């Protein structure tokens, strides 16, 4: 069957289309994304603005048209932190459903962590042993650990690269150079938030393989010398604490608009690189991780795999 996953995140609306069957390897056939920055439409009162709602409706309509053009048998639609944290999020989703016919499902942070863990487990297989998975999104950081397909520990903390940029690094958000004192404050904040999570993860047992997924980690790895996306999904990639430290020294001294000119950096996310690097460094420090392996599968693949697994129960 041809499945589509419509993922409405804090930064983008991403449509992934795959040909798949239960027990098989999902084969990507189409990939399309639109920059929405939905989280930036949520004000200090935690209300998603009318402009944000209108942009969301338009983006969902366009994605549905693309999915129809691609011949999708089914589209799985989900929203993450930006909507679940808006006080009017459910009301907005009702209106989106009424105007587009799409029922966007709110995915909790813990469920994000579990779905991403499932994708990573399937990618590396049982021989990987106990997995520890990290995923920095726009609004949150997900962490999970376990030896099965469903993790024993699945956590979500509000340390997303977009969220931390808006809170601590407004200069970077405007295209400028991040304030060094603010970078230090962000690091201290991230460490404080991560300590309780790290305690729970350590209690689950030491990992045999530590992995990281999604755009922020892929970008950081690319900037520290990992192979480009064009080299293929199966090329080994990793991010080390040494490389990350050198990268932070670099990105803290240049304007974020200049980062957009570097290979491997999406122009729409260049302003989030400094915050993402600080959060990654804090997580790797608190968890005592010298390096992480970059996994090409993440949340969307987890959603697809979960759906394919459910077909056997029908």
PDB file of C-alpha atoms in Angstrom:
ATOM      1  CA  UNK A   1       0.000   0.000   0.000  1.00  0.00           C
ATOM      2  CA  UNK A   2       1.039   3.598  -0.470  1.00  0.00           C
ATOM      3  CA  UNK A   3       1.049   5.482   2.820  1.00  0.00           C
ATOM      4  CA  UNK A   4       1.491   9.165   3.495  1.00  0.00           C
ATOM      5  CA  UNK A   5       2.537  10.718   6.786  1.00  0.00           C
ATOM      6  CA  UNK A   6       1.672  14.369   7.297  1.00  0.00           C
ATOM      7  CA  UNK A   7       3.755  15.669  10.181  1.00  0.00           C
ATOM      8  CA  UNK A   8       2.912  19.160  11.421  1.00  0.00           C
ATOM      9  CA  UNK A   9       5.864  20.181  13.572  1.00  0.00           C
ATOM     10  CA  UNK A  10       6.996  23.387  15.215  1.00  0.00           C
ATOM     11  CA  UNK A  11       8.971  24.386  12.117  1.00  0.00           C
ATOM     12  CA  UNK A  12       7.603  22.572   9.085  1.00  0.00           C
ATOM     13  CA  UNK A  13       4.718  20.696   7.568  1.00  0.00           C
ATOM     14  CA  UNK A  14       6.307  17.548   6.171  1.00  0.00           C
ATOM     15  CA  UNK A  15       4.657  15.012   3.880  1.00  0.00           C
ATOM     16  CA  UNK A  16       6.431  11.681   3.441  1.00  0.00           C
ATOM     17  CA  UNK A  17       4.977   9.107   1.040  1.00  0.00           C
ATOM     18  CA  UNK A  18       6.166   5.490   1.079  1.00  0.00           C
ATOM     19  CA  UNK A  19       5.298   2.208  -0.582  1.00  0.00           C
ATOM     20  CA  UNK A  20       5.120  -0.377   2.155  1.00  0.00           C
ATOM     21  CA  UNK A  21       3.694  -3.654   3.354  1.00  0.00           C
ATOM     22  CA  UNK A  22       3.669  -5.364   6.712  1.00  0.00           C
ATOM     23  CA  UNK A  23       7.070  -6.870   7.461  1.00  0.00           C
ATOM     24  CA  UNK A  24       8.721  -4.990   4.604  1.00  0.00           C
ATOM     25  CA  UNK A  25      11.071  -2.034   4.336  1.00  0.00           C
ATOM     26  CA  UNK A  26       9.124   1.207   3.675  1.00  0.00           C
ATOM     27  CA  UNK A  27      10.368   2.642   0.370  1.00  0.00           C
ATOM     28  CA  UNK A  28      10.164   6.464   0.113  1.00  0.00           C
ATOM     29  CA  UNK A  29       8.541   7.650  -3.099  1.00  0.00           C
ATOM     30  CA  UNK A  30       7.887  11.325  -2.345  1.00  0.00           C
ATOM     31  CA  UNK A  31       9.074  13.869   0.186  1.00  0.00           C
ATOM     32  CA  UNK A  32       7.742  17.407   0.456  1.00  0.00           C
ATOM     33  CA  UNK A  33       7.922  20.021   3.171  1.00  0.00           C
ATOM     34  CA  UNK A  34       6.797  23.581   3.691  1.00  0.00           C
ATOM     35  CA  UNK A  35       8.190  26.015   6.234  1.00  0.00           C
ATOM     36  CA  UNK A  36       5.415  27.039   8.600  1.00  0.00           C
ATOM     37  CA  UNK A  37       7.139  27.938  11.902  1.00  0.00           C
ATOM     38  CA  UNK A  38       3.883  27.279  13.667  1.00  0.00           C
ATOM     39  CA  UNK A  39       5.448  27.739  17.103  1.00  0.00           C
ATOM     40  CA  UNK A  40       6.265  31.348  16.255  1.00  0.00           C
ATOM     41  CA  UNK A  41       2.526  31.986  15.820  1.00  0.00           C
ATOM     42  CA  UNK A  42       1.902  31.025  19.454  1.00  0.00           C
ATOM     43  CA  UNK A  43       2.023  34.142  21.623  1.00  0.00           C
ATOM     44  CA  UNK A  44       3.078  34.581  25.226  1.00  0.00           C
ATOM     45  CA  UNK A  45      -0.525  33.877  26.188  1.00  0.00           C
ATOM     46  CA  UNK A  46      -0.071  30.404  24.600  1.00  0.00           C
ATOM     47  CA  UNK A  47      -2.744  31.151  22.001  1.00  0.00           C
ATOM     48  CA  UNK A  48      -2.178  30.209  18.358  1.00  0.00           C
ATOM     49  CA  UNK A  49      -2.902  33.311  16.302  1.00  0.00           C
ATOM     50  CA  UNK A  50      -5.472  33.576  13.517  1.00  0.00           C
ATOM     51  CA  UNK A  51      -2.614  34.063  11.061  1.00  0.00           C
ATOM     52  CA  UNK A  52      -1.032  30.848  12.291  1.00  0.00           C
ATOM     53  CA  UNK A  53      -4.317  28.988  11.968  1.00  0.00           C
ATOM     54  CA  UNK A  54      -4.816  30.264   8.423  1.00  0.00           C
ATOM     55  CA  UNK A  55      -1.282  29.243   7.465  1.00  0.00           C
ATOM     56  CA  UNK A  56      -1.874  25.792   8.965  1.00  0.00           C
ATOM     57  CA  UNK A  57      -5.101  25.279   7.013  1.00  0.00           C
ATOM     58  CA  UNK A  58      -3.422  26.302   3.758  1.00  0.00           C
ATOM     59  CA  UNK A  59      -0.443  24.043   4.392  1.00  0.00           C
ATOM     60  CA  UNK A  60      -2.651  21.043   5.184  1.00  0.00           C
ATOM     61  CA  UNK A  61      -4.727  21.616   2.043  1.00  0.00           C
ATOM     62  CA  UNK A  62      -1.621  21.743  -0.136  1.00  0.00           C
ATOM     63  CA  UNK A  63      -0.175  18.629   1.475  1.00  0.00           C
ATOM     64  CA  UNK A  64      -3.449  16.742   0.941  1.00  0.00           C
ATOM     65  CA  UNK A  65      -3.426  17.706  -2.720  1.00  0.00           C
ATOM     66  CA  UNK A  66       0.137  16.386  -3.041  1.00  0.00           C
ATOM     67  CA  UNK A  67      -0.826  13.145  -1.291  1.00  0.00           C
ATOM     68  CA  UNK A  68      -3.773  12.690  -3.648  1.00  0.00           C
ATOM     69  CA  UNK A  69      -1.526  13.330  -6.652  1.00  0.00           C
ATOM     70  CA  UNK A  70       0.852  10.663  -5.339  1.00  0.00           C
ATOM     71  CA  UNK A  71      -1.953   8.125  -5.097  1.00  0.00           C
ATOM     72  CA  UNK A  72      -1.839   7.571  -1.341  1.00  0.00           C
ATOM     73  CA  UNK A  73      -4.180   4.871  -0.043  1.00  0.00           C
ATOM     74  CA  UNK A  74      -4.098   6.443   3.396  1.00  0.00           C
ATOM     75  CA  UNK A  75      -2.645   9.571   5.023  1.00  0.00           C
ATOM     76  CA  UNK A  76      -1.654   9.518   8.683  1.00  0.00           C
ATOM     77  CA  UNK A  77      -1.730  13.086  10.001  1.00  0.00           C
ATOM     78  CA  UNK A  78      -0.225  14.231  13.287  1.00  0.00           C
ATOM     79  CA  UNK A  79       0.754  17.399  15.120  1.00  0.00           C
ATOM     80  CA  UNK A  80       3.392  17.771  17.808  1.00  0.00           C
ATOM     81  CA  UNK A  81       4.452  20.316  20.419  1.00  0.00           C
ATOM     82  CA  UNK A  82       3.305  23.604  18.860  1.00  0.00           C
ATOM     83  CA  UNK A  83      -0.367  22.616  18.811  1.00  0.00           C
ATOM     84  CA  UNK A  84      -0.464  20.460  21.938  1.00  0.00           C
ATOM     85  CA  UNK A  85       0.857  23.364  24.011  1.00  0.00           C
ATOM     86  CA  UNK A  86      -1.446  26.038  22.578  1.00  0.00           C
ATOM     87  CA  UNK A  87      -4.442  26.649  24.839  1.00  0.00           C
ATOM     88  CA  UNK A  88      -6.695  26.855  21.783  1.00  0.00           C
ATOM     89  CA  UNK A  89      -4.989  23.950  20.011  1.00  0.00           C
ATOM     90  CA  UNK A  90      -7.955  21.559  20.055  1.00  0.00           C
ATOM     91  CA  UNK A  91     -10.316  24.290  18.845  1.00  0.00           C
ATOM     92  CA  UNK A  92      -7.942  25.032  15.971  1.00  0.00           C
ATOM     93  CA  UNK A  93      -7.777  21.354  15.041  1.00  0.00           C
ATOM     94  CA  UNK A  94     -11.586  21.186  14.974  1.00  0.00           C
ATOM     95  CA  UNK A  95     -11.651  24.068  12.495  1.00  0.00           C
ATOM     96  CA  UNK A  96      -8.861  22.505  10.434  1.00  0.00           C
ATOM     97  CA  UNK A  97     -10.874  19.273  10.293  1.00  0.00           C
ATOM     98  CA  UNK A  98     -13.985  21.174   9.222  1.00  0.00           C
ATOM     99  CA  UNK A  99     -12.185  23.123   6.484  1.00  0.00           C
ATOM    100  CA  UNK A 100      -9.894  20.399   5.108  1.00  0.00           C
ATOM    101  CA  UNK A 101     -11.410  17.078   6.151  1.00  0.00           C
ATOM    102  CA  UNK A 102      -8.110  16.105   7.771  1.00  0.00           C
ATOM    103  CA  UNK A 103      -8.177  14.808  11.326  1.00  0.00           C
ATOM    104  CA  UNK A 104      -4.808  15.862  12.746  1.00  0.00           C
ATOM    105  CA  UNK A 105      -3.956  13.710  15.745  1.00  0.00           C
ATOM    106  CA  UNK A 106      -2.175  15.340  18.667  1.00  0.00           C
ATOM    107  CA  UNK A 107       0.904  13.298  19.547  1.00  0.00           C
ATOM    108  CA  UNK A 108       2.201  13.591  23.098  1.00  0.00           C
ATOM    109  CA  UNK A 109       5.898  14.053  23.770  1.00  0.00           C
ATOM    110  CA  UNK A 110       6.146  10.591  25.291  1.00  0.00           C
ATOM    111  CA  UNK A 111       4.423   9.047  22.272  1.00  0.00           C
ATOM    112  CA  UNK A 112       6.827  10.897  19.975  1.00  0.00           C
ATOM    113  CA  UNK A 113       9.687   9.346  21.901  1.00  0.00           C
ATOM    114  CA  UNK A 114       8.140   5.864  21.636  1.00  0.00           C
ATOM    115  CA  UNK A 115       7.445   6.103  17.899  1.00  0.00           C
ATOM    116  CA  UNK A 116      10.924   7.422  17.186  1.00  0.00           C
ATOM    117  CA  UNK A 117      12.412   4.640  19.300  1.00  0.00           C
ATOM    118  CA  UNK A 118      10.466   2.051  17.287  1.00  0.00           C
ATOM    119  CA  UNK A 119      11.891   3.447  14.040  1.00  0.00           C
ATOM    120  CA  UNK A 120      15.449   3.401  15.389  1.00  0.00           C
ATOM    121  CA  UNK A 121      15.041  -0.141  16.707  1.00  0.00           C
ATOM    122  CA  UNK A 122      13.827  -1.370  13.314  1.00  0.00           C
ATOM    123  CA  UNK A 123      16.700   0.404  11.560  1.00  0.00           C
ATOM    124  CA  UNK A 124      19.467  -1.113  13.707  1.00  0.00           C
ATOM    125  CA  UNK A 125      17.782  -4.384  14.665  1.00  0.00           C
ATOM    126  CA  UNK A 126      17.986  -6.555  17.763  1.00  0.00           C
ATOM    127  CA  UNK A 127      21.767  -6.909  17.584  1.00  0.00           C
ATOM    128  CA  UNK A 128      22.070  -3.283  18.709  1.00  0.00           C
ATOM    129  CA  UNK A 129      21.125  -4.342  22.242  1.00  0.00           C
ATOM    130  CA  UNK A 130      19.922  -1.632  24.608  1.00  0.00           C
ATOM    131  CA  UNK A 131      19.278   1.558  22.659  1.00  0.00           C
ATOM    132  CA  UNK A 132      19.404   5.116  23.921  1.00  0.00           C
ATOM    133  CA  UNK A 133      17.703   7.515  21.481  1.00  0.00           C
ATOM    134  CA  UNK A 134      17.832  11.333  21.466  1.00  0.00           C
ATOM    135  CA  UNK A 135      15.731  13.562  19.214  1.00  0.00           C
ATOM    136  CA  UNK A 136      15.849  17.370  19.267  1.00  0.00           C
ATOM    137  CA  UNK A 137      12.779  18.892  17.644  1.00  0.00           C
ATOM    138  CA  UNK A 138      11.605  22.461  17.341  1.00  0.00           C
ATOM    139  CA  UNK A 139       9.696  22.495  20.613  1.00  0.00           C
ATOM    140  CA  UNK A 140      10.991  19.571  22.629  1.00  0.00           C
ATOM    141  CA  UNK A 141      13.736  17.031  23.181  1.00  0.00           C
ATOM    142  CA  UNK A 142      12.665  13.400  23.274  1.00  0.00           C
ATOM    143  CA  UNK A 143      14.716  10.663  24.954  1.00  0.00           C
ATOM    144  CA  UNK A 144      14.067   6.939  25.163  1.00  0.00           C
ATOM    145  CA  UNK A 145      15.860   3.802  26.310  1.00  0.00           C
ATOM    146  CA  UNK A 146      15.089   0.102  26.068  1.00  0.00           C
ATOM    147  CA  UNK A 147      15.926  -3.353  24.767  1.00  0.00           C
ATOM    148  CA  UNK A 148      12.593  -4.061  23.048  1.00  0.00           C
ATOM    149  CA  UNK A 149      10.622  -2.228  20.351  1.00  0.00           C
ATOM    150  CA  UNK A 150       8.756  -0.258  22.993  1.00  0.00           C
ATOM    151  CA  UNK A 151      11.166   1.603  25.291  1.00  0.00           C
ATOM    152  CA  UNK A 152      11.238   1.110  29.029  1.00  0.00           C
ATOM    153  CA  UNK A 153      11.767   4.859  29.500  1.00  0.00           C
ATOM    154  CA  UNK A 154      10.281   7.482  27.160  1.00  0.00           C
ATOM    155  CA  UNK A 155      10.614  11.146  28.069  1.00  0.00           C
ATOM    156  CA  UNK A 156       9.989  14.565  26.572  1.00  0.00           C
ATOM    157  CA  UNK A 157      11.454  17.811  27.919  1.00  0.00           C
ATOM    158  CA  UNK A 158      10.838  21.377  26.632  1.00  0.00           C
ATOM    159  CA  UNK A 159      14.295  21.899  25.139  1.00  0.00           C
ATOM    160  CA  UNK A 160      13.526  22.151  21.426  1.00  0.00           C
ATOM    161  CA  UNK A 161      15.917  24.173  19.260  1.00  0.00           C
ATOM    162  CA  UNK A 162      13.214  26.614  18.178  1.00  0.00           C
ATOM    163  CA  UNK A 163      11.843  27.102  21.670  1.00  0.00           C
ATOM    164  CA  UNK A 164      15.313  27.736  23.137  1.00  0.00           C
ATOM    165  CA  UNK A 165      16.206  30.135  20.324  1.00  0.00           C
ATOM    166  CA  UNK A 166      13.131  32.244  21.000  1.00  0.00           C
ATOM    167  CA  UNK A 167      13.666  32.219  24.753  1.00  0.00           C
ATOM    168  CA  UNK A 168      17.426  32.705  25.016  1.00  0.00           C
ATOM    169  CA  UNK A 169      18.802  33.806  21.644  1.00  0.00           C
ATOM    170  CA  UNK A 170      16.538  36.433  20.054  1.00  0.00           C
ATOM    171  CA  UNK A 171      19.564  37.919  18.262  1.00  0.00           C
ATOM    172  CA  UNK A 172      20.117  34.631  16.436  1.00  0.00           C
ATOM    173  CA  UNK A 173      16.398  34.420  15.660  1.00  0.00           C
ATOM    174  CA  UNK A 174      16.741  37.779  13.897  1.00  0.00           C
ATOM    175  CA  UNK A 175      19.734  36.595  11.882  1.00  0.00           C
ATOM    176  CA  UNK A 176      22.400  38.054  14.160  1.00  0.00           C
ATOM    177  CA  UNK A 177      25.178  36.699  16.352  1.00  0.00           C
ATOM    178  CA  UNK A 178      24.087  34.897  19.547  1.00  0.00           C
ATOM    179  CA  UNK A 179      24.918  36.569  22.840  1.00  0.00           C
ATOM    180  CA  UNK A 180      27.676  34.622  24.646  1.00  0.00           C
ATOM    181  CA  UNK A 181      26.164  35.178  28.081  1.00  0.00           C
ATOM    182  CA  UNK A 182      22.814  33.941  26.782  1.00  0.00           C
ATOM    183  CA  UNK A 183      24.472  30.809  25.402  1.00  0.00           C
ATOM    184  CA  UNK A 184      25.883  30.118  28.858  1.00  0.00           C
ATOM    185  CA  UNK A 185      22.475  30.710  30.453  1.00  0.00           C
ATOM    186  CA  UNK A 186      20.879  28.341  27.942  1.00  0.00           C
ATOM    187  CA  UNK A 187      23.444  25.641  28.686  1.00  0.00           C
ATOM    188  CA  UNK A 188      22.852  25.935  32.443  1.00  0.00           C
ATOM    189  CA  UNK A 189      19.101  25.785  31.909  1.00  0.00           C
ATOM    190  CA  UNK A 190      19.381  22.710  29.678  1.00  0.00           C
ATOM    191  CA  UNK A 191      21.592  20.895  32.174  1.00  0.00           C
ATOM    192  CA  UNK A 192      19.145  21.630  35.006  1.00  0.00           C
ATOM    193  CA  UNK A 193      16.184  20.360  32.978  1.00  0.00           C
ATOM    194  CA  UNK A 194      18.046  17.247  31.837  1.00  0.00           C
ATOM    195  CA  UNK A 195      19.363  16.024  35.193  1.00  0.00           C
ATOM    196  CA  UNK A 196      16.106  14.332  36.329  1.00  0.00           C
ATOM    197  CA  UNK A 197      15.668  12.769  32.879  1.00  0.00           C
ATOM    198  CA  UNK A 198      19.253  11.513  32.904  1.00  0.00           C
ATOM    199  CA  UNK A 199      18.682   9.872  36.298  1.00  0.00           C
ATOM    200  CA  UNK A 200      15.712   7.900  34.926  1.00  0.00           C
ATOM    201  CA  UNK A 201      17.614   6.871  31.807  1.00  0.00           C
ATOM    202  CA  UNK A 202      20.673   5.731  33.771  1.00  0.00           C
ATOM    203  CA  UNK A 203      18.440   3.662  36.050  1.00  0.00           C
ATOM    204  CA  UNK A 204      17.225   1.729  32.995  1.00  0.00           C
ATOM    205  CA  UNK A 205      20.749   0.449  32.370  1.00  0.00           C
ATOM    206  CA  UNK A 206      23.795   1.375  30.266  1.00  0.00           C
ATOM    207  CA  UNK A 207      23.131   1.541  26.511  1.00  0.00           C
ATOM    208  CA  UNK A 208      24.880  -0.658  23.979  1.00  0.00           C
ATOM    209  CA  UNK A 209      24.199   1.855  21.207  1.00  0.00           C
ATOM    210  CA  UNK A 210      23.486   5.579  21.504  1.00  0.00           C
ATOM    211  CA  UNK A 211      21.698   7.190  18.566  1.00  0.00           C
ATOM    212  CA  UNK A 212      20.323  10.577  17.623  1.00  0.00           C
ATOM    213  CA  UNK A 213      17.709  11.397  14.994  1.00  0.00           C
ATOM    214  CA  UNK A 214      16.011  14.212  13.102  1.00  0.00           C
ATOM    215  CA  UNK A 215      17.050  17.448  11.465  1.00  0.00           C
ATOM    216  CA  UNK A 216      18.915  19.200  14.269  1.00  0.00           C
ATOM    217  CA  UNK A 217      21.251  16.293  14.989  1.00  0.00           C
ATOM    218  CA  UNK A 218      21.747  15.603  11.274  1.00  0.00           C
ATOM    219  CA  UNK A 219      22.721  19.235  10.713  1.00  0.00           C
ATOM    220  CA  UNK A 220      25.141  19.253  13.648  1.00  0.00           C
ATOM    221  CA  UNK A 221      26.756  16.047  12.422  1.00  0.00           C
ATOM    222  CA  UNK A 222      27.079  17.425   8.894  1.00  0.00           C
ATOM    223  CA  UNK A 223      28.722  20.606  10.191  1.00  0.00           C
ATOM    224  CA  UNK A 224      31.267  18.524  12.097  1.00  0.00           C
ATOM    225  CA  UNK A 225      32.263  16.482   9.061  1.00  0.00           C
ATOM    226  CA  UNK A 226      29.662  13.746   8.599  1.00  0.00           C
ATOM    227  CA  UNK A 227      28.801  12.617   5.085  1.00  0.00           C
ATOM    228  CA  UNK A 228      26.142  14.638   3.225  1.00  0.00           C
ATOM    229  CA  UNK A 229      22.624  13.329   2.699  1.00  0.00           C
ATOM    230  CA  UNK A 230      23.459  12.691  -0.958  1.00  0.00           C
ATOM    231  CA  UNK A 231      25.913   9.967   0.093  1.00  0.00           C
ATOM    232  CA  UNK A 232      22.989   7.726   1.019  1.00  0.00           C
ATOM    233  CA  UNK A 233      21.082   6.700   4.130  1.00  0.00           C
ATOM    234  CA  UNK A 234      23.309   3.745   4.990  1.00  0.00           C
ATOM    235  CA  UNK A 235      26.574   5.686   5.209  1.00  0.00           C
ATOM    236  CA  UNK A 236      27.663   5.739   8.897  1.00  0.00           C
ATOM    237  CA  UNK A 237      27.432   9.160  10.506  1.00  0.00           C
ATOM    238  CA  UNK A 238      28.168  10.294  14.044  1.00  0.00           C
ATOM    239  CA  UNK A 239      28.431  13.373  16.208  1.00  0.00           C
ATOM    240  CA  UNK A 240      31.162  13.565  18.844  1.00  0.00           C
ATOM    241  CA  UNK A 241      31.441  15.816  21.873  1.00  0.00           C
ATOM    242  CA  UNK A 242      34.815  17.064  20.629  1.00  0.00           C
ATOM    243  CA  UNK A 243      33.393  17.996  17.256  1.00  0.00           C
ATOM    244  CA  UNK A 244      30.355  19.585  18.867  1.00  0.00           C
ATOM    245  CA  UNK A 245      32.541  21.699  21.148  1.00  0.00           C
ATOM    246  CA  UNK A 246      34.527  23.007  18.180  1.00  0.00           C
ATOM    247  CA  UNK A 247      31.317  23.714  16.284  1.00  0.00           C
ATOM    248  CA  UNK A 248      29.888  25.702  19.192  1.00  0.00           C
ATOM    249  CA  UNK A 249      33.006  27.829  19.289  1.00  0.00           C
ATOM    250  CA  UNK A 250      32.410  28.613  15.628  1.00  0.00           C
ATOM    251  CA  UNK A 251      28.645  29.229  15.564  1.00  0.00           C
ATOM    252  CA  UNK A 252      28.773  31.409  18.681  1.00  0.00           C
ATOM    253  CA  UNK A 253      30.931  33.923  16.834  1.00  0.00           C
ATOM    254  CA  UNK A 254      29.133  34.398  13.545  1.00  0.00           C
ATOM    255  CA  UNK A 255      25.722  35.653  12.525  1.00  0.00           C
ATOM    256  CA  UNK A 256      23.060  33.010  12.056  1.00  0.00           C
ATOM    257  CA  UNK A 257      22.240  34.398   8.620  1.00  0.00           C
ATOM    258  CA  UNK A 258      25.786  33.471   7.614  1.00  0.00           C
ATOM    259  CA  UNK A 259      25.206  29.896   8.793  1.00  0.00           C
ATOM    260  CA  UNK A 260      22.523  29.582   6.136  1.00  0.00           C
ATOM    261  CA  UNK A 261      25.260  29.737   3.504  1.00  0.00           C
ATOM    262  CA  UNK A 262      26.998  26.605   4.811  1.00  0.00           C
ATOM    263  CA  UNK A 263      26.431  23.242   3.182  1.00  0.00           C
ATOM    264  CA  UNK A 264      24.086  21.039   5.147  1.00  0.00           C
ATOM    265  CA  UNK A 265      22.234  23.918   6.826  1.00  0.00           C
ATOM    266  CA  UNK A 266      18.636  24.673   5.871  1.00  0.00           C
ATOM    267  CA  UNK A 267      18.201  28.447   5.508  1.00  0.00           C
ATOM    268  CA  UNK A 268      14.907  28.292   7.403  1.00  0.00           C
ATOM    269  CA  UNK A 269      16.607  26.615  10.395  1.00  0.00           C
ATOM    270  CA  UNK A 270      20.023  28.296  10.451  1.00  0.00           C
ATOM    271  CA  UNK A 271      18.997  30.557  13.341  1.00  0.00           C
ATOM    272  CA  UNK A 272      18.290  27.454  15.460  1.00  0.00           C
ATOM    273  CA  UNK A 273      21.732  25.889  15.025  1.00  0.00           C
ATOM    274  CA  UNK A 274      23.382  27.583  18.056  1.00  0.00           C
ATOM    275  CA  UNK A 275      20.564  26.597  20.420  1.00  0.00           C
ATOM    276  CA  UNK A 276      20.424  23.096  18.972  1.00  0.00           C
ATOM    277  CA  UNK A 277      24.166  22.703  19.469  1.00  0.00           C
ATOM    278  CA  UNK A 278      23.963  23.849  23.093  1.00  0.00           C
ATOM    279  CA  UNK A 279      21.087  21.463  23.883  1.00  0.00           C
ATOM    280  CA  UNK A 280      22.900  18.576  22.185  1.00  0.00           C
ATOM    281  CA  UNK A 281      26.081  19.332  24.102  1.00  0.00           C
ATOM    282  CA  UNK A 282      24.196  19.543  27.407  1.00  0.00           C
ATOM    283  CA  UNK A 283      22.420  16.235  26.766  1.00  0.00           C
ATOM    284  CA  UNK A 284      25.620  14.442  25.809  1.00  0.00           C
ATOM    285  CA  UNK A 285      27.413  15.882  28.845  1.00  0.00           C
ATOM    286  CA  UNK A 286      24.700  15.014  31.377  1.00  0.00           C
ATOM    287  CA  UNK A 287      24.358  11.508  29.940  1.00  0.00           C
ATOM    288  CA  UNK A 288      28.147  11.113  29.664  1.00  0.00           C
ATOM    289  CA  UNK A 289      28.086  10.351  25.930  1.00  0.00           C
ATOM    290  CA  UNK A 290      31.319  10.818  23.957  1.00  0.00           C
ATOM    291  CA  UNK A 291      29.455  10.337  20.680  1.00  0.00           C
ATOM    292  CA  UNK A 292      26.073   9.487  19.134  1.00  0.00           C
ATOM    293  CA  UNK A 293      25.292   7.566  15.950  1.00  0.00           C
ATOM    294  CA  UNK A 294      22.979   9.392  13.542  1.00  0.00           C
ATOM    295  CA  UNK A 295      19.937   7.318  12.550  1.00  0.00           C
ATOM    296  CA  UNK A 296      18.129   8.287   9.315  1.00  0.00           C
ATOM    297  CA  UNK A 297      14.760   7.048  10.573  1.00  0.00           C
ATOM    298  CA  UNK A 298      12.731   9.000  13.104  1.00  0.00           C
ATOM    299  CA  UNK A 299       9.145   9.910  14.032  1.00  0.00           C
ATOM    300  CA  UNK A 300       7.528   9.662  10.593  1.00  0.00           C
ATOM    301  CA  UNK A 301       8.992   6.223   9.950  1.00  0.00           C
ATOM    302  CA  UNK A 302       7.824   5.170  13.397  1.00  0.00           C
ATOM    303  CA  UNK A 303       4.271   6.234  12.546  1.00  0.00           C
ATOM    304  CA  UNK A 304       4.400   4.209   9.325  1.00  0.00           C
ATOM    305  CA  UNK A 305       5.788   1.113  11.051  1.00  0.00           C
ATOM    306  CA  UNK A 306       3.178   1.289  13.810  1.00  0.00           C
ATOM    307  CA  UNK A 307       0.413   1.495  11.196  1.00  0.00           C
ATOM    308  CA  UNK A 308       1.820  -1.428   9.200  1.00  0.00           C
ATOM    309  CA  UNK A 309       2.064  -3.507  12.371  1.00  0.00           C
ATOM    310  CA  UNK A 310      -1.614  -2.806  13.091  1.00  0.00           C
ATOM    311  CA  UNK A 311      -2.657  -4.339   9.764  1.00  0.00           C
ATOM    312  CA  UNK A 312      -1.881  -7.761  11.183  1.00  0.00           C
ATOM    313  CA  UNK A 313      -4.490  -7.192  13.889  1.00  0.00           C
ATOM    314  CA  UNK A 314      -7.282  -6.423  11.446  1.00  0.00           C
TER     315      UNK A 314
END
